Amino acid sequence: MFRPVLIISVLFSLYIASHAQSCAKYNFASNQIFSSCNDLPYLNSFLHWNYDQSAKTVKIAYRHTGVSSSRWAAWAINPTGQGMAGAQALVAFQKSDGTMRAYTAPVAGYQTQLQEGDLSFPVSDLSATYARNEIIIFATLKLDGLNSTVNQVWQEGPLSGDSPAMHPTSGPNIQSMRTLNLLSGETGAAAGALNSRTKKKNIHGVLNAVSWGILLPIGAVFARYLKVFPSADPAWFYLHATCQTSAYIIGVAGWATGLRLGSQSPGVQHTSHRVIGIIIFCLGTLQVSALLLRPKKEHKHRFYWNIYHHLIGYSVIVLSIINIFKGFNILNPEEKWKRAYAGILIGLALVAATLEVYTWYVVVKRKKSSRPQHKMPNGVNGTNGHNGYGARAQDRV
């Protein structure tokens, strides 16, 4: 019984391996042969090329697999920097009548609609095919004045009629760029502005996660549960105020970093993330101000102030957690960071649940201890000839 299962498993593994996506195993229908190829790390894309160093020409075939006929694909070289702005793109898609359109499109900025235009270098033999959910762009590029190492960008997005529409601005779509050495075939992450922007994104994410996502809930736990312990008064208030103020200061720094990122990427829009962030900043400002403007305990409006303060505080916590997970989806970090933050939230929730049970236990115990311990003696309220105002004194609580 074991031998047939082993044989079937081996054959299945060989079948899967033979059908794995790899540029080296691909055979073009037109019998074209490319001496070099590269499996691009994002968007199911592959690049094949022949580079003539003496003539400074490169013949390329860019493949984008697993794509429907209602989407466009593009591959570009950026002679002036990294990323989308300044890229010289080759664009292709299937029109509504079933024919393929392939054209060149210089990308001046992030608000581009991929309008057709001449590139900064000559392009010839431009064509495209679509078959078996795969777009292939063929072209020959004349790269005079460029080194053998180029900055490449590739992209895909939806169609609006017979025109390209805006591609997604998160996840793999904003990571699809690499340097490419046309001689050795080596690739590497684009440096310079990309690394600087990535660093700012990480700083923005860490600051906001630590401030609004961790310190603020900890401050709420201090405020609600430490005051149950008489020995903690007024320490609980100072701990709560410290956490809340620190969260606000660090959060403002993270918010400012996000504003700088937005100014550097005018075409990248994360509307819901930005709107929630603005709301959190405004409500957080109100909460910090409330620490200084709160009425005294004996004030007649203190009850209503408490309702307002708690409502704003819990709203900020809920909105912050939602926005932090939105930030995770935008930054697309390793899964361990999202799990670590979720673990912190679960830990805080368990601590809060435990303290909530203990708080109610203390409250119930105090109520029981405050009840009267003595019954009225016989003879009071008219019994045994007394009307309640006689010689025997009346017990009072």
XYZ file of C-alpha atoms in Angstrom:
397
model
C 0.000 0.000 0.000
C 2.905 2.353 0.784
C 4.677 1.927 -2.594
C 1.763 3.075 -4.842
C 1.184 6.088 -2.597
C 4.889 6.977 -2.792
C 4.938 6.648 -6.593
C 1.817 8.803 -6.969
C 3.295 11.448 -4.636
C 6.565 11.586 -6.572
C 4.764 11.848 -9.918
C 2.502 14.585 -8.572
C 5.512 16.529 -7.251
C 7.254 16.245 -10.621
C 4.096 17.442 -12.352
C 3.805 20.474 -10.069
C 7.512 21.294 -10.497
C 7.271 21.031 -14.281
C 4.332 23.451 -14.319
C 5.814 25.957 -11.864
C 6.028 29.481 -13.205
C 9.598 30.140 -14.324
C 10.874 32.287 -17.164
C 13.606 29.748 -18.026
C 11.038 27.073 -18.924
C 8.878 29.277 -21.111
C 8.668 28.702 -24.860
C 7.292 31.515 -27.010
C 4.685 30.607 -29.615
C 6.588 32.612 -32.243
C 9.707 30.513 -31.608
C 11.584 33.570 -30.443
C 14.567 32.854 -28.227
C 15.809 35.151 -25.479
C 19.180 34.558 -23.876
C 18.290 36.131 -20.517
C 15.198 36.228 -18.366
C 14.111 37.189 -14.899
C 11.221 36.140 -12.651
C 9.960 39.474 -11.339
C 8.943 39.302 -7.663
C 5.479 40.911 -7.897
C 2.332 40.857 -10.039
C 2.991 37.469 -11.731
C 5.418 39.054 -14.170
C 8.464 37.893 -16.146
C 10.999 39.687 -18.326
C 12.936 38.113 -21.218
C 15.608 39.996 -23.165
C 18.534 39.940 -25.569
C 21.092 42.698 -24.974
C 23.525 43.874 -27.640
C 26.098 45.826 -25.659
C 27.970 47.197 -28.675
C 24.817 48.486 -30.360
C 23.199 49.538 -27.060
C 19.956 47.820 -28.009
C 17.827 45.433 -25.985
C 15.044 43.280 -27.358
C 12.516 42.517 -24.616
C 9.447 40.383 -24.034
C 7.510 41.308 -20.907
C 4.959 38.727 -19.747
C 2.133 39.349 -17.275
C 0.251 36.159 -16.384
C -3.074 35.489 -14.654
C -4.634 38.671 -16.048
C -8.147 39.081 -17.467
C -8.978 40.831 -20.725
C -10.415 43.767 -18.760
C -7.009 44.848 -17.420
C -3.918 46.538 -18.821
C -0.230 45.775 -18.290
C 2.874 47.919 -18.593
C 6.646 47.672 -18.297
C 8.981 50.648 -18.152
C 12.536 51.890 -17.776
C 13.114 54.976 -15.647
C 16.276 56.745 -16.865
C 16.137 59.521 -14.253
C 15.281 57.803 -10.977
C 13.314 55.109 -9.203
C 9.593 54.558 -9.234
C 6.818 55.706 -11.492
C 7.546 59.401 -12.027
C 9.854 59.739 -15.028
C 9.311 56.169 -16.261
C 9.256 55.463 -20.006
C 6.510 52.867 -20.350
C 5.330 50.259 -22.815
C 1.578 49.728 -22.346
C -0.683 47.010 -23.729
C -4.284 45.841 -23.337
C -7.056 44.116 -25.259
C -9.636 46.507 -26.685
C -13.381 45.891 -26.535
C -13.353 44.666 -30.156
C -10.822 41.941 -29.266
C -7.784 43.521 -30.913
C -4.611 44.346 -29.002
C -3.292 47.844 -28.508
C 0.381 48.450 -27.665
C 1.865 51.927 -27.389
C 4.489 54.027 -25.598
C 3.627 56.368 -22.716
C 6.027 58.699 -20.878
C 5.046 59.088 -17.226
C 5.540 62.669 -16.030
C 3.965 62.261 -12.576
C 1.619 60.287 -10.365
C -1.538 61.738 -11.927
C -0.833 60.174 -15.309
C -3.537 58.521 -17.418
C -0.850 56.724 -19.468
C -1.440 58.933 -22.489
C 0.355 57.885 -25.637
C 3.570 59.753 -26.427
C 7.192 59.415 -27.526
C 9.741 58.084 -25.061
C 13.160 59.527 -24.281
C 14.751 56.673 -26.274
C 13.764 55.076 -29.601
C 11.407 52.078 -29.580
C 10.786 49.730 -32.523
C 8.964 46.451 -33.222
C 6.390 47.217 -30.527
C 3.556 44.667 -30.369
C 1.498 42.706 -27.859
C -0.461 39.458 -27.599
C -3.133 38.151 -25.249
C -3.760 34.420 -24.834
C -4.485 32.069 -21.940
C -4.857 34.992 -19.491
C -1.397 36.283 -20.356
C -0.336 39.608 -21.892
C 3.051 39.689 -23.636
C 4.669 42.944 -24.790
C 7.442 42.740 -27.407
C 9.734 45.665 -28.240
C 13.263 46.665 -29.170
C 14.780 49.574 -27.230
C 17.743 51.750 -28.246
C 19.401 52.720 -24.961
C 22.103 55.172 -26.029
C 23.457 57.106 -23.073
C 22.218 54.561 -20.486
C 24.280 52.130 -18.459
C 23.759 48.396 -18.580
C 22.047 48.667 -15.175
C 18.610 50.262 -15.510
C 15.688 51.019 -13.202
C 12.684 48.984 -14.302
C 9.065 49.386 -13.270
C 6.120 47.145 -14.134
C 2.451 47.633 -13.417
C -1.110 46.485 -14.089
C -4.574 47.898 -13.535
C -8.203 47.953 -14.685
C -9.592 49.312 -17.931
C -12.211 52.020 -18.260
C -13.648 51.372 -21.690
C -10.650 51.261 -23.993
C -8.405 53.333 -21.712
C -6.238 52.444 -18.706
C -7.672 53.417 -15.313
C -5.868 53.999 -12.008
C -4.032 50.976 -10.649
C -4.172 50.012 -6.921
C -1.949 52.110 -4.677
C -1.048 49.529 -2.068
C 0.588 46.133 -1.743
C 2.439 44.646 -4.739
C 1.441 47.494 -7.056
C 3.672 49.954 -5.213
C 6.486 47.411 -4.762
C 6.852 46.435 -8.408
C 10.191 48.101 -9.157
C 13.734 46.776 -9.309
C 17.111 47.579 -10.788
C 18.189 45.282 -13.624
C 21.661 44.558 -14.929
C 21.157 43.726 -18.613
C 24.535 42.006 -18.795
C 24.458 39.788 -15.718
C 20.703 39.579 -15.224
C 21.060 40.524 -11.574
C 18.240 42.485 -9.975
C 18.061 44.497 -6.796
C 15.702 46.731 -4.884
C 15.591 50.267 -6.166
C 17.571 52.557 -3.886
C 17.645 56.262 -3.189
C 14.242 57.874 -3.038
C 12.470 54.503 -2.700
C 14.440 53.523 0.392
C 13.916 56.965 1.912
C 10.173 56.766 1.311
C 9.997 53.227 2.677
C 11.860 54.309 5.806
C 9.411 57.172 6.347
C 6.481 54.799 5.885
C 7.904 52.460 8.507
C 8.525 55.351 10.929
C 4.974 56.602 10.359
C 3.562 53.132 11.038
C 5.638 52.464 14.170
C 4.891 55.852 15.749
C 1.158 55.518 15.228
C 1.020 51.886 16.354
C 2.933 52.647 19.578
C 1.014 55.857 20.379
C -2.636 55.506 19.353
C -2.568 51.708 19.208
C -0.758 50.755 22.448
C -0.183 53.668 24.851
C -3.733 54.979 24.530
C -5.438 51.654 25.460
C -2.976 51.209 28.352
C -3.917 54.678 29.620
C -7.598 53.721 29.467
C -6.902 50.580 31.520
C -5.109 52.682 34.151
C -7.985 55.167 34.293
C -10.744 52.598 34.669
C -9.265 49.976 36.958
C -6.481 51.421 39.124
C -8.852 53.784 40.936
C -10.556 50.729 42.432
C -7.533 50.423 44.707
C -7.581 53.169 47.379
C -3.786 53.104 47.622
C -3.527 53.989 43.909
C -5.260 57.349 44.306
C -4.147 59.755 42.824
C -1.409 57.736 41.094
C -3.887 56.230 38.636
C -4.712 59.683 37.266
C -1.070 60.593 36.689
C -0.409 57.252 34.958
C -3.477 57.776 32.784
C -2.487 61.363 31.967
C 1.106 60.346 31.197
C 0.043 57.595 28.797
C -2.534 59.799 27.109
C -0.180 62.775 26.716
C 2.685 60.566 25.470
C 0.365 58.881 22.999
C -0.756 62.274 21.708
C 2.788 63.660 21.316
C 4.128 60.537 19.582
C 0.954 60.303 17.493
C 1.356 63.894 16.296
C 4.910 63.056 15.192
C 3.587 60.043 13.277
C 0.816 62.149 11.763
C 3.353 64.768 10.597
C 5.436 62.007 8.987
C 2.332 60.841 7.142
C 1.695 64.374 5.873
C 5.235 64.545 4.466
C 4.730 61.187 2.770
C 1.510 62.456 1.196
C 3.258 65.541 -0.181
C 5.948 63.343 -1.746
C 3.391 61.004 -3.372
C 0.606 63.247 -4.698
C -0.894 60.526 -6.881
C -1.155 57.936 -4.109
C -4.443 58.247 -2.238
C -5.548 56.336 0.861
C -8.722 58.307 1.522
C -10.283 56.321 4.366
C -6.938 55.972 6.172
C -6.319 59.722 5.897
C -9.843 60.742 6.989
C -9.787 58.454 10.038
C -6.346 59.803 10.929
C -7.612 63.394 10.860
C -10.585 62.455 13.056
C -8.265 60.721 15.542
C -5.987 63.767 15.668
C -8.921 66.124 16.376
C -10.486 63.890 19.035
C -7.070 63.267 20.610
C -6.555 67.024 20.896
C -9.886 67.294 22.720
C -8.893 64.489 25.113
C -5.559 66.076 26.017
C -7.266 69.438 26.524
C -9.814 67.776 28.807
C -7.036 66.817 31.226
C -6.558 70.517 31.972
C -10.155 71.711 31.656
C -12.047 69.021 33.567
C -14.413 70.289 36.297
C -13.886 69.356 39.939
C -15.557 66.274 41.436
C -18.179 68.296 43.293
C -19.106 70.368 40.230
C -22.709 69.878 39.097
C -21.636 69.214 35.498
C -18.941 66.666 36.382
C -21.308 63.749 35.609
C -21.910 64.983 32.053
C -18.226 65.704 31.571
C -17.396 62.107 32.525
C -19.826 60.797 29.891
C -18.276 63.068 27.237
C -14.693 62.187 28.228
C -15.320 58.421 28.199
C -17.208 58.548 24.905
C -14.438 60.475 23.153
C -11.720 58.292 24.677
C -13.216 54.956 23.643
C -14.020 56.346 20.181
C -10.377 57.317 19.684
C -9.206 53.844 20.768
C -11.582 52.016 18.396
C -10.790 54.315 15.446
C -7.051 54.026 16.127
C -7.090 50.225 16.074
C -9.111 50.220 12.837
C -6.732 52.697 11.215
C -3.627 50.811 12.305
C -4.872 47.651 10.593
C -5.632 49.757 7.513
C -2.019 50.925 7.704
C -0.837 47.309 7.839
C -2.747 46.620 4.615
C -1.146 49.666 2.958
C 2.430 48.994 4.097
C 2.070 45.242 3.553
C 4.819 44.290 6.050
C 5.717 40.760 7.082
C 2.813 38.929 8.694
C 4.694 38.659 12.001
C 4.265 42.398 12.684
C 0.507 42.258 12.263
C 0.377 39.167 14.483
C 2.549 40.860 17.112
C 0.227 43.857 17.299
C -2.845 41.614 17.401
C -1.177 39.690 20.247
C -0.629 42.919 22.202
C -4.304 43.844 21.774
C -5.416 40.386 22.896
C -3.146 40.649 25.951
C -4.586 44.052 26.881
C -8.110 42.716 26.405
C -7.411 39.770 28.745
C -5.942 42.103 31.374
C -8.963 44.410 31.064
C -11.392 41.489 31.348
C -9.649 40.191 34.468
C -9.632 43.624 36.101
C -13.280 44.151 35.123
C -14.287 41.015 37.018
C -12.231 42.077 40.026
C -13.709 45.597 39.898
C -17.261 44.278 40.062
C -16.261 41.970 42.909
C -14.901 44.948 44.877
C -17.983 47.065 44.121
C -20.419 44.340 45.228
C -18.389 43.674 48.370
C -18.395 47.369 49.293
C -22.162 47.600 48.807
C -22.729 44.640 51.097
C -20.473 46.094 53.788
C -22.334 49.441 53.673
C -25.747 47.891 54.480
C -27.248 48.242 58.091
C -26.001 45.546 60.452
C -28.622 45.929 63.307
C -32.356 45.291 63.336
C -34.847 47.577 65.076
C -35.406 46.495 68.713
C -38.809 45.351 69.890
C -40.980 48.032 71.444
C -40.128 50.728 68.907
C -42.831 52.380 66.781
C -45.586 51.885 69.342
C -44.900 48.293 70.364
C -45.067 47.477 74.136
C -46.718 50.814 74.911
C -44.130 53.022 73.220
C -44.892 55.264 70.265
C -41.330 55.391 68.956
C -40.357 58.558 70.803
C -40.135 57.133 74.268
C -37.238 56.259 76.447
C -35.622 53.888 73.955
C -33.533 55.680 71.289
C -34.185 54.985 67.578
C -31.365 53.420 65.439
C -30.304 55.474 62.416
C -28.147 54.629 59.341
